[in-house]
Amino acid sequence: MTADTYIIYRIGRELKDARTGFYAALLYTASVYAFVITGVFIMPDTPLMLFWLLAIWMALKPEKNQNLILFGLFTGLAMLSKYSGIFLWVGMGLYILFFNRKQLKSPWLYLSLLISLVCCLPILYWNLSNDFISFRFHGGRVGGGSLNFGTLGTELAGEVLYNNPVCFVLALLAVVAAFRKRIKTEQPTLRLLLCIALPMILVFWVFSLTRPTLPHWNSPAFVLLLLPAAVWLSERHSDKLPRSIIAALSVLVIVVGVGVAEIKTGFIPLDKHTEPEALGRDDFTLDMYGWRQLGEKFADFRETKIAEGLMKEEDGIVANQWFPLANLDYYVARPLGMRAMGLGWPVQLHKYLWINDARGGFHLGEDYWFLTDSRYLKDPKETYQWYFKEIELAGIIPIERNGKTVKNFFVYTCKGLCDLPPTLQSLMASSASAGE
C-alpha cells in the first residue's frame, strides 16, 4: 500500500505537478479497493496493483527505450500476478495504433513485448502440465449466458462501493472532461490512460451482462481514472484541498470504521434468524468472525471425543468446498497438526486438488471430521453418503459475539472411507482422453 501510494504520487507529479501527485495519492488512499483489497487482504490484486502502477509510470514516456523495456517487464509481472494484467498491453497497443504509429518501427517495442511473454512462461508451463485447467476455469467464469441486466446492475453497484462513491463520480467527471479537452495536461498521456482503462471497464461490463462478475476485476482501471481526476481537481483547486477529496477520505473512514466495528461487535442487527440451523445466515460479516474462537473450542471438543474413543489423533478434517475449508485449514487444522482435505467436485475444491496430493491423498478406512456452520449449512449425510460407512452428528460448537451466540458449527464424524475420490492425475488423464 505504501509503495503503491508513492508510485501513484510520482505518476501524478509527472502528469502535471506535485499538487496533482498529492491529490492522486489521496484519491488512491480513499479507494476501498486500493486501501483494503490490495492494501490489507492477501489476494492476487496486491502484486498486480504494484506492477500495474509501475508499468503505467514507465508508459508515460514510451519513447525512452529503457522505459519501454521496463514497461514490458512490469506488465509481464502484472500478468504473472493476474491475467487481467494483459489489459496494459491492450491499452498500449490501442494507443500506438490510433495515436503513435511511428512507435511500431521501434525494435524496443517488440523486445518489450517479448520480455512480457517470457515473464508469462510459468503460466504456460503450469497450464501445459495441468491440462490448461486454469485457462478453462477462468474461461468458464466469463463465458456466455443469457442476457441479464440484473448482473450488470450488481456489477455497477459493486464498482461504486469498491472504488468509493466519491472517487467513482470524480473518475466519470474526469473522463468527460478529458473527452471535452477541458484538462490541460498533455493529451498523449491522457489518451494512453484512457486507452488502458476504458477497454478493461467495458469488457467486464459486457461480461456482466451474461453472468455474475466481481467488482474488483476491473478496479485497476478505475485506479487509473483517478489520475485524470487528480489533474482535473488540481486545475480547479489551486489554493486548498478540494472538498470532494475530503469527502472521499471521510467515506473511507466511515466505511472501514463501521465495517470493523460491525465485524467485531455486530451492533447492526443484520440477521433475524433464531433457529440453530440458520443462525447468522443473513450476516455476511460472520464470514470474517469467529474462526480463532472455533479453533480454540474445537481443540477442547476434539480432545474430549478422542478421550472417549470416538475419534483418533490422526483423523483429519474434510470439506467439499475450498471455502470454508481454507479457513478451517488455517485456524483449526494447522494449530492442531491435523490434515485438512478437500473431498468434492473438482471445480469447488480449486487448489485443494493439489494440496490433497501433497498431503498423501485419501486411503480406504480413514475417518474424518466434518464441520459446517449455520450460515452455509450442509448435511454430510447427503453429500458424502457414498463415501463413508457411518456419518453422525457429534456436537454443536456455538460462536459468540458480545456474549451472544451468532452462529453454530455442527461437528460431524465421518467414519470408514469406503470409496476413493478421483485423484488429480486421473482427472487430468480423463480430461485429456475426452479432448482427443
CSV table of C-alpha atoms in Angstrom, one decimal:
chain,number,residue,atom,x,y,z
A,1,MET,CA,0.0,0.0,0.0
A,2,THR,CA,2.8,2.5,0.9
A,3,ALA,CA,4.7,1.7,-2.3
A,4,ASP,CA,1.6,1.9,-4.4
A,5,THR,CA,0.7,5.3,-2.9
A,6,TYR,CA,4.2,6.7,-3.5
A,7,ILE,CA,4.2,5.4,-7.1
A,8,ILE,CA,0.8,7.0,-7.9
A,9,TYR,CA,2.1,10.2,-6.4
A,10,ARG,CA,5.1,10.1,-8.7
A,11,ILE,CA,2.8,9.4,-11.7
A,12,GLY,CA,0.6,12.3,-10.8
A,13,ARG,CA,3.6,14.6,-10.3
A,14,GLU,CA,4.8,13.7,-13.8
A,15,LEU,CA,1.4,14.3,-15.3
A,16,LYS,CA,1.3,17.9,-14.0
A,17,ASP,CA,2.9,18.8,-10.7
A,18,ALA,CA,3.4,17.9,-7.0
A,19,ARG,CA,-0.1,19.0,-6.1
A,20,THR,CA,-1.6,16.7,-8.7
A,21,GLY,CA,0.6,13.8,-7.3
A,22,PHE,CA,-0.6,14.6,-3.8
A,23,TYR,CA,-4.3,14.6,-4.9
A,24,ALA,CA,-3.8,11.3,-6.8
A,25,ALA,CA,-2.3,9.7,-3.6
A,26,LEU,CA,-5.2,10.9,-1.5
A,27,LEU,CA,-7.8,9.6,-4.0
A,28,TYR,CA,-5.9,6.3,-4.2
A,29,THR,CA,-6.0,6.1,-0.4
A,30,ALA,CA,-9.7,6.8,-0.4
A,31,SER,CA,-10.4,3.9,-2.7
A,32,VAL,CA,-11.8,0.9,-0.8
A,33,TYR,CA,-10.2,-1.4,-3.5
A,34,ALA,CA,-6.8,0.2,-3.1
A,35,PHE,CA,-6.8,0.7,0.6
A,36,VAL,CA,-8.5,-2.5,1.8
A,37,ILE,CA,-8.5,-5.1,-1.0
A,38,THR,CA,-4.9,-4.6,-2.3
A,39,GLY,CA,-3.5,-3.0,0.9
A,40,VAL,CA,-4.9,-5.3,3.6
A,41,PHE,CA,-6.2,-8.5,2.0
A,42,ILE,CA,-3.8,-11.2,0.6
A,43,MET,CA,-5.0,-11.5,-3.0
A,44,PRO,CA,-3.5,-11.6,-6.5
A,45,ASP,CA,-4.6,-8.0,-6.8
A,46,THR,CA,-1.9,-7.0,-4.3
A,47,PRO,CA,1.1,-7.7,-6.5
A,48,LEU,CA,-1.0,-6.9,-9.6
A,49,MET,CA,-1.5,-3.3,-8.4
A,50,LEU,CA,2.2,-2.8,-7.6
A,51,PHE,CA,3.3,-3.9,-11.1
A,52,TRP,CA,0.3,-2.2,-12.8
A,53,LEU,CA,1.3,1.2,-11.4
A,54,LEU,CA,5.0,0.6,-12.1
A,55,ALA,CA,4.1,-0.2,-15.7
A,56,ILE,CA,1.9,2.9,-16.0
A,57,TRP,CA,4.8,5.0,-14.6
A,58,MET,CA,7.1,3.7,-17.4
A,59,ALA,CA,4.4,4.0,-20.1
A,60,LEU,CA,4.1,7.8,-19.6
A,61,LYS,CA,7.3,8.2,-21.7
A,62,PRO,CA,7.4,5.2,-24.0
A,63,GLU,CA,9.7,7.0,-26.4
A,64,LYS,CA,12.5,6.3,-23.9
A,65,ASN,CA,13.9,2.9,-24.7
A,66,GLN,CA,14.6,1.9,-21.1
A,67,ASN,CA,11.1,3.0,-20.1
A,68,LEU,CA,9.6,0.8,-22.8
A,69,ILE,CA,11.7,-2.2,-21.7
A,70,LEU,CA,10.7,-1.7,-18.1
A,71,PHE,CA,7.1,-1.4,-19.2
A,72,GLY,CA,7.4,-4.8,-20.7
A,73,LEU,CA,8.9,-6.2,-17.6
A,74,PHE,CA,6.4,-4.8,-15.2
A,75,THR,CA,3.5,-5.7,-17.5
A,76,GLY,CA,4.8,-9.3,-17.6
A,77,LEU,CA,4.9,-9.4,-13.8
A,78,ALA,CA,1.4,-7.9,-13.6
A,79,MET,CA,0.2,-10.7,-16.0
A,80,LEU,CA,2.0,-13.2,-13.9
A,81,SER,CA,0.1,-11.9,-10.8
A,82,LYS,CA,-3.3,-11.9,-12.5
A,83,TYR,CA,-4.4,-12.5,-16.1
A,84,SER,CA,-6.1,-9.0,-16.2
A,85,GLY,CA,-2.6,-7.5,-16.5
A,86,ILE,CA,-2.9,-8.2,-20.2
A,87,PHE,CA,-5.0,-5.0,-20.5
A,88,LEU,CA,-1.8,-3.0,-20.1
A,89,TRP,CA,-0.7,-4.3,-23.4
A,90,VAL,CA,-4.2,-4.0,-24.9
A,91,GLY,CA,-4.2,-0.3,-24.0
A,92,MET,CA,-0.7,0.3,-25.1
A,93,GLY,CA,-1.5,-1.4,-28.4
A,94,LEU,CA,-4.6,0.7,-28.9
A,95,TYR,CA,-2.7,3.9,-28.1
A,96,ILE,CA,0.1,3.1,-30.6
A,97,LEU,CA,-2.3,2.1,-33.4
A,98,PHE,CA,-4.5,5.2,-33.0
A,99,PHE,CA,-2.1,7.9,-31.8
A,100,ASN,CA,1.5,6.9,-32.1
A,101,ARG,CA,2.0,4.6,-35.1
A,102,LYS,CA,5.7,5.6,-35.5
A,103,GLN,CA,6.3,3.5,-32.4
A,104,LEU,CA,5.6,0.4,-34.5
A,105,LYS,CA,9.0,0.9,-36.2
A,106,SER,CA,10.8,0.7,-32.9
A,107,PRO,CA,12.6,-2.7,-32.2
A,108,TRP,CA,12.4,-1.8,-28.5
A,109,LEU,CA,8.6,-2.2,-28.6
A,110,TYR,CA,8.9,-5.8,-29.8
A,111,LEU,CA,11.7,-6.5,-27.3
A,112,SER,CA,9.4,-5.2,-24.6
A,113,LEU,CA,6.6,-7.4,-25.7
A,114,LEU,CA,9.0,-10.4,-25.8
A,115,ILE,CA,10.0,-9.7,-22.2
A,116,SER,CA,6.4,-9.7,-21.1
A,117,LEU,CA,5.9,-13.1,-22.9
A,118,VAL,CA,8.9,-14.5,-21.2
A,119,CYS,CA,7.5,-13.5,-17.8
A,120,CYS,CA,4.4,-15.4,-18.6
A,121,LEU,CA,6.2,-18.7,-19.5
A,122,PRO,CA,5.5,-20.1,-15.9
A,123,ILE,CA,1.8,-19.6,-16.6
A,124,LEU,CA,2.0,-21.5,-19.9
A,125,TYR,CA,4.2,-24.3,-18.5
A,126,TRP,CA,1.9,-24.8,-15.5
A,127,ASN,CA,-1.2,-25.0,-17.7
A,128,LEU,CA,0.5,-27.4,-20.1
A,129,SER,CA,1.4,-29.6,-17.2
A,130,ASN,CA,-2.2,-29.4,-15.8
A,131,ASP,CA,-4.4,-29.8,-18.9
A,132,PHE,CA,-4.9,-26.0,-19.1
A,133,ILE,CA,-7.2,-26.1,-16.1
A,134,SER,CA,-6.5,-22.5,-15.1
A,135,PHE,CA,-7.4,-21.2,-18.6
A,136,ARG,CA,-10.6,-23.4,-18.7
A,137,PHE,CA,-11.6,-22.3,-15.2
A,138,HIS,CA,-11.3,-18.6,-16.0
A,139,GLY,CA,-12.9,-19.1,-19.4
A,140,GLY,CA,-15.9,-20.6,-17.6
A,141,ARG,CA,-16.1,-17.6,-15.3
A,142,VAL,CA,-16.5,-15.1,-18.2
A,143,GLY,CA,-18.2,-17.4,-20.8
A,144,GLY,CA,-21.5,-16.7,-22.4
A,145,GLY,CA,-25.0,-16.9,-21.0
A,146,SER,CA,-28.4,-15.4,-21.3
A,147,LEU,CA,-28.8,-11.6,-21.2
A,148,ASN,CA,-29.2,-10.4,-17.6
A,149,PHE,CA,-29.3,-6.7,-16.8
A,150,GLY,CA,-29.6,-7.6,-13.1
A,151,THR,CA,-26.0,-8.9,-13.1
A,152,LEU,CA,-24.9,-5.7,-14.8
A,153,GLY,CA,-26.6,-3.7,-12.1
A,154,THR,CA,-25.0,-5.7,-9.4
A,155,GLU,CA,-21.6,-5.2,-11.1
A,156,LEU,CA,-22.1,-1.4,-11.3
A,157,ALA,CA,-23.3,-1.1,-7.7
A,158,GLY,CA,-20.2,-3.1,-6.6
A,159,GLU,CA,-17.9,-0.9,-8.5
A,160,VAL,CA,-19.4,2.2,-6.9
A,161,LEU,CA,-18.8,0.7,-3.4
A,162,TYR,CA,-15.4,-0.8,-4.1
A,163,ASN,CA,-14.0,2.3,-5.6
A,164,ASN,CA,-15.6,4.7,-3.2
A,165,PRO,CA,-18.8,6.5,-4.5
A,166,VAL,CA,-17.0,9.9,-4.4
A,167,CYS,CA,-14.0,8.6,-6.3
A,168,PHE,CA,-16.3,6.8,-8.8
A,169,VAL,CA,-18.1,10.1,-9.6
A,170,LEU,CA,-14.8,12.0,-9.9
A,171,ALA,CA,-13.5,9.4,-12.3
A,172,LEU,CA,-16.5,9.7,-14.5
A,173,LEU,CA,-16.4,13.5,-14.4
A,174,ALA,CA,-12.7,13.4,-15.3
A,175,VAL,CA,-13.3,11.1,-18.3
A,176,VAL,CA,-16.0,13.5,-19.6
A,177,ALA,CA,-13.6,16.5,-19.1
A,178,ALA,CA,-10.8,14.6,-20.9
A,179,PHE,CA,-13.0,13.9,-23.9
A,180,ARG,CA,-14.1,17.6,-24.0
A,181,LYS,CA,-10.4,18.5,-23.7
A,182,ARG,CA,-11.0,20.5,-20.5
A,183,ILE,CA,-8.0,19.0,-18.8
A,184,LYS,CA,-4.9,21.0,-19.7
A,185,THR,CA,-2.2,18.3,-19.2
A,186,GLU,CA,-0.6,16.7,-22.2
A,187,GLN,CA,-3.2,15.0,-24.3
A,188,PRO,CA,-1.0,12.0,-25.2
A,189,THR,CA,-0.7,10.9,-21.5
A,190,LEU,CA,-4.5,11.2,-21.0
A,191,ARG,CA,-5.1,9.2,-24.2
A,192,LEU,CA,-2.8,6.5,-23.0
A,193,LEU,CA,-4.5,6.3,-19.6
A,194,LEU,CA,-7.9,6.1,-21.2
A,195,CYS,CA,-6.8,3.5,-23.8
A,196,ILE,CA,-5.8,1.2,-21.0
A,197,ALA,CA,-8.6,1.9,-18.5
A,198,LEU,CA,-11.7,2.2,-20.7
A,199,PRO,CA,-11.4,-1.1,-22.6
A,200,MET,CA,-10.9,-3.0,-19.4
A,201,ILE,CA,-14.0,-1.4,-17.8
A,202,LEU,CA,-16.1,-2.0,-21.0
A,203,VAL,CA,-15.1,-5.7,-21.3
A,204,PHE,CA,-16.1,-6.6,-17.8
A,205,TRP,CA,-19.4,-4.7,-18.2
A,206,VAL,CA,-20.1,-6.8,-21.3
A,207,PHE,CA,-19.2,-10.0,-19.3
A,208,SER,CA,-21.6,-8.9,-16.5
A,209,LEU,CA,-24.5,-8.8,-19.0
A,210,THR,CA,-24.5,-12.6,-19.3
A,211,ARG,CA,-23.1,-13.9,-15.9
A,212,PRO,CA,-22.2,-12.7,-12.4
A,213,THR,CA,-18.9,-10.9,-12.2
A,214,LEU,CA,-16.9,-9.5,-9.3
A,215,PRO,CA,-16.5,-5.7,-9.0
A,216,HIS,CA,-12.8,-5.8,-8.2
A,217,TRP,CA,-12.0,-7.4,-11.6
A,218,ASN,CA,-11.8,-4.0,-13.3
A,219,SER,CA,-10.9,-1.9,-10.4
A,220,PRO,CA,-7.3,-1.4,-11.6
A,221,ALA,CA,-8.8,0.5,-14.5
A,222,PHE,CA,-10.7,2.8,-12.1
A,223,VAL,CA,-7.5,3.4,-10.2
A,224,LEU,CA,-6.0,4.8,-13.5
A,225,LEU,CA,-9.0,7.2,-13.9
A,226,LEU,CA,-8.1,8.7,-10.5
A,227,LEU,CA,-5.1,10.3,-12.3
A,228,PRO,CA,-7.0,12.5,-14.7
A,229,ALA,CA,-9.4,13.2,-11.8
A,230,ALA,CA,-6.4,14.4,-9.8
A,231,VAL,CA,-5.3,16.6,-12.7
A,232,TRP,CA,-8.8,18.0,-13.1
A,233,LEU,CA,-9.1,18.8,-9.4
A,234,SER,CA,-5.6,20.4,-9.3
A,235,GLU,CA,-6.5,22.7,-12.1
A,236,ARG,CA,-9.8,23.7,-10.4
A,237,HIS,CA,-8.5,24.0,-6.8
A,238,SER,CA,-5.0,25.5,-6.6
A,239,ASP,CA,-5.3,27.1,-3.2
A,240,LYS,CA,-6.9,24.5,-0.9
A,241,LEU,CA,-7.7,20.8,-0.6
A,242,PRO,CA,-10.9,20.1,-2.6
A,243,ARG,CA,-13.9,19.2,-0.6
A,244,SER,CA,-14.5,16.2,-2.9
A,245,ILE,CA,-11.2,14.6,-1.7
A,246,ILE,CA,-12.1,15.4,1.9
A,247,ALA,CA,-15.5,13.7,1.3
A,248,ALA,CA,-13.9,10.7,-0.3
A,249,LEU,CA,-11.5,10.2,2.6
A,250,SER,CA,-14.4,10.6,5.0
A,251,VAL,CA,-16.4,7.9,3.2
A,252,LEU,CA,-13.4,5.6,3.5
A,253,VAL,CA,-13.0,6.3,7.2
A,254,ILE,CA,-16.7,5.7,7.8
A,255,VAL,CA,-16.9,2.5,5.7
A,256,VAL,CA,-13.8,1.0,7.3
A,257,GLY,CA,-14.7,2.1,10.8
A,258,VAL,CA,-18.3,0.9,10.6
A,259,GLY,CA,-17.1,-2.3,8.9
A,260,VAL,CA,-14.6,-3.2,11.5
A,261,ALA,CA,-17.0,-2.3,14.3
A,262,GLU,CA,-19.7,-4.4,12.8
A,263,ILE,CA,-17.4,-7.4,12.4
A,264,LYS,CA,-16.2,-7.2,16.0
A,265,THR,CA,-19.5,-6.3,17.7
A,266,GLY,CA,-22.4,-6.9,15.4
A,267,PHE,CA,-24.0,-3.7,16.5
A,268,ILE,CA,-26.1,-3.5,13.4
A,269,PRO,CA,-28.6,-6.4,13.6
A,270,LEU,CA,-28.2,-8.0,10.1
A,271,ASP,CA,-29.6,-11.4,10.9
A,272,LYS,CA,-33.1,-12.2,12.3
A,273,HIS,CA,-32.9,-16.0,12.4
A,274,THR,CA,-33.2,-17.7,15.8
A,275,GLU,CA,-33.3,-21.4,14.7
A,276,PRO,CA,-29.9,-23.1,15.4
A,277,GLU,CA,-29.6,-24.4,11.8
A,278,ALA,CA,-30.0,-20.9,10.3
A,279,LEU,CA,-28.4,-18.7,12.9
A,280,GLY,CA,-26.3,-15.9,11.2
A,281,ARG,CA,-27.4,-16.8,7.7
A,282,ASP,CA,-28.0,-13.2,6.7
A,283,ASP,CA,-25.0,-11.7,8.5
A,284,PHE,CA,-22.2,-11.6,5.9
A,285,THR,CA,-19.8,-10.1,8.4
A,286,LEU,CA,-19.7,-13.5,10.2
A,287,ASP,CA,-17.6,-14.9,7.3
A,288,MET,CA,-14.8,-12.8,8.9
A,289,TYR,CA,-15.5,-13.5,12.5
A,290,GLY,CA,-15.1,-16.4,14.9
A,291,TRP,CA,-12.6,-18.6,13.2
A,292,ARG,CA,-10.0,-18.4,16.0
A,293,GLN,CA,-12.7,-18.9,18.5
A,294,LEU,CA,-13.8,-22.0,16.6
A,295,GLY,CA,-10.2,-23.3,16.6
A,296,GLU,CA,-9.9,-23.0,20.4
A,297,LYS,CA,-13.3,-24.6,21.1
A,298,PHE,CA,-12.8,-27.4,18.6
A,299,ALA,CA,-9.4,-28.2,20.2
A,300,ASP,CA,-11.2,-28.9,23.5
A,301,PHE,CA,-14.1,-30.7,21.8
A,302,ARG,CA,-11.7,-32.9,19.8
A,303,GLU,CA,-9.7,-33.8,22.8
A,304,THR,CA,-12.8,-34.9,24.7
A,305,LYS,CA,-14.0,-37.1,21.8
A,306,ILE,CA,-10.6,-38.7,21.3
A,307,ALA,CA,-10.5,-39.5,25.1
A,308,GLU,CA,-13.9,-41.1,24.7
A,309,GLY,CA,-12.6,-43.2,21.8
A,310,LEU,CA,-14.9,-41.7,19.3
A,311,MET,CA,-12.1,-40.4,17.0
A,312,LYS,CA,-8.3,-40.7,16.8
A,313,GLU,CA,-5.4,-38.2,16.9
A,314,GLU,CA,-4.5,-38.8,13.2
A,315,ASP,CA,-8.0,-38.1,11.9
A,316,GLY,CA,-8.2,-35.1,9.7
A,317,ILE,CA,-10.8,-32.6,8.6
A,318,VAL,CA,-12.7,-32.9,5.3
A,319,ALA,CA,-14.9,-30.4,3.4
A,320,ASN,CA,-16.4,-30.3,-0.1
A,321,GLN,CA,-15.6,-26.7,-1.0
A,322,TRP,CA,-12.4,-24.6,-0.8
A,323,PHE,CA,-14.4,-22.1,1.4
A,324,PRO,CA,-14.7,-22.7,4.3
A,325,LEU,CA,-12.0,-25.4,4.0
A,326,ALA,CA,-9.2,-22.8,3.7
A,327,ASN,CA,-10.3,-21.1,6.9
A,328,LEU,CA,-10.7,-24.5,8.7
A,329,ASP,CA,-7.3,-25.4,7.5
A,330,TYR,CA,-5.6,-22.3,8.8
A,331,TYR,CA,-7.5,-21.6,12.0
A,332,VAL,CA,-8.5,-25.2,13.1
A,333,ALA,CA,-6.4,-27.9,11.5
A,334,ARG,CA,-3.0,-26.3,11.3
A,335,PRO,CA,-2.7,-25.4,15.0
A,336,LEU,CA,-3.6,-29.0,15.9
A,337,GLY,CA,-1.3,-30.6,13.4
A,338,MET,CA,-4.3,-32.1,11.5
A,339,ARG,CA,-4.7,-32.7,7.8
A,340,ALA,CA,-7.4,-30.7,6.0
A,341,MET,CA,-8.5,-32.4,2.8
A,342,GLY,CA,-10.9,-31.5,0.0
A,343,LEU,CA,-13.5,-34.1,-0.9
A,344,GLY,CA,-16.0,-33.0,-3.5
A,345,TRP,CA,-16.4,-31.7,-7.1
A,346,PRO,CA,-13.0,-30.5,-8.5
A,347,VAL,CA,-14.4,-27.1,-9.6
A,348,GLN,CA,-15.4,-26.5,-5.9
A,349,LEU,CA,-12.0,-27.6,-4.5
A,350,HIS,CA,-9.6,-25.3,-6.5
A,351,LYS,CA,-6.1,-25.6,-5.1
A,352,TYR,CA,-7.1,-28.4,-2.8
A,353,LEU,CA,-6.8,-30.9,-5.7
A,354,TRP,CA,-3.1,-30.3,-5.5
A,355,ILE,CA,-3.0,-30.0,-1.7
A,356,ASN,CA,-4.7,-33.4,-1.3
A,357,ASP,CA,-1.8,-35.0,-3.3
A,358,ALA,CA,0.8,-33.1,-1.3
A,359,ARG,CA,-0.8,-34.4,2.0
A,360,GLY,CA,-0.8,-38.0,0.9
A,361,GLY,CA,-4.2,-38.3,-0.6
A,362,PHE,CA,-7.1,-40.4,0.7
A,363,HIS,CA,-7.0,-44.0,1.9
A,364,LEU,CA,-9.7,-46.5,2.4
A,365,GLY,CA,-10.9,-46.9,6.0
A,366,GLU,CA,-9.9,-43.3,7.1
A,367,ASP,CA,-12.0,-41.3,9.5
A,368,TYR,CA,-12.6,-37.5,9.2
A,369,TRP,CA,-14.2,-34.6,11.0
A,370,PHE,CA,-16.7,-32.5,9.0
A,371,LEU,CA,-17.6,-29.0,10.3
A,372,THR,CA,-20.4,-26.9,8.8
A,373,ASP,CA,-21.8,-23.7,10.1
A,374,SER,CA,-25.3,-22.4,10.2
A,375,ARG,CA,-24.6,-19.8,7.6
A,376,TYR,CA,-23.8,-22.4,4.9
A,377,LEU,CA,-25.3,-25.5,6.4
A,378,LYS,CA,-24.5,-28.7,4.6
A,379,ASP,CA,-25.7,-32.2,5.5
A,380,PRO,CA,-22.7,-34.6,5.0
A,381,LYS,CA,-25.2,-37.5,5.1
A,382,GLU,CA,-26.4,-36.3,1.7
A,383,THR,CA,-23.0,-35.0,0.4
A,384,TYR,CA,-20.9,-38.0,1.5
A,385,GLN,CA,-23.4,-40.8,1.7
A,386,TRP,CA,-21.5,-42.9,-0.8
A,387,TYR,CA,-18.0,-42.1,0.6
A,388,PHE,CA,-18.3,-43.1,4.3
A,389,LYS,CA,-19.9,-46.1,6.1
A,390,GLU,CA,-21.0,-44.0,9.1
A,391,ILE,CA,-21.8,-40.3,9.4
A,392,GLU,CA,-23.0,-38.9,12.8
A,393,LEU,CA,-23.5,-35.5,14.4
A,394,ALA,CA,-21.0,-35.4,17.3
A,395,GLY,CA,-22.0,-32.0,18.7
A,396,ILE,CA,-22.5,-28.3,18.1
A,397,ILE,CA,-20.0,-25.5,18.8
A,398,PRO,CA,-21.5,-22.1,19.3
A,399,ILE,CA,-19.7,-18.9,18.2
A,400,GLU,CA,-20.3,-16.0,20.4
A,401,ARG,CA,-20.0,-12.2,19.8
A,402,ASN,CA,-20.7,-9.7,22.6
A,403,GLY,CA,-21.9,-12.6,24.8
A,404,LYS,CA,-24.5,-13.7,22.3
A,405,THR,CA,-24.4,-16.8,20.1
A,406,VAL,CA,-24.3,-15.6,16.5
A,407,LYS,CA,-23.8,-18.8,14.6
A,408,ASN,CA,-23.3,-22.5,15.2
A,409,PHE,CA,-20.8,-25.0,13.9
A,410,PHE,CA,-22.2,-28.5,13.5
A,411,VAL,CA,-19.4,-31.1,14.0
A,412,TYR,CA,-19.9,-34.5,12.3
A,413,THR,CA,-17.7,-37.6,12.4
A,414,CYS,CA,-17.3,-39.4,9.1
A,415,LYS,CA,-16.0,-42.9,9.6
A,416,GLY,CA,-14.8,-45.6,7.3
A,417,LEU,CA,-13.9,-44.1,3.9
A,418,CYS,CA,-15.2,-46.7,1.6
A,419,ASP,CA,-14.7,-45.1,-1.8
A,420,LEU,CA,-11.8,-43.1,-3.1
A,421,PRO,CA,-12.3,-39.8,-5.0
A,422,PRO,CA,-10.6,-39.3,-8.3
A,423,THR,CA,-7.0,-38.2,-8.0
A,424,LEU,CA,-5.6,-35.2,-9.7
A,425,GLN,CA,-3.7,-37.4,-12.1
A,426,SER,CA,-6.8,-39.4,-13.0
A,427,LEU,CA,-8.8,-36.3,-13.6
A,428,MET,CA,-6.1,-34.9,-15.9
A,429,ALA,CA,-5.9,-38.2,-17.8
A,430,SER,CA,-9.7,-38.4,-18.3
A,431,SER,CA,-9.8,-34.8,-19.4
A,432,ALA,CA,-7.0,-35.4,-21.9
A,433,SER,CA,-8.8,-38.5,-23.2
A,434,ALA,CA,-12.0,-36.6,-23.7
A,435,GLY,CA,-10.2,-33.9,-25.7
A,436,GLU,CA,-8.7,-36.4,-28.2
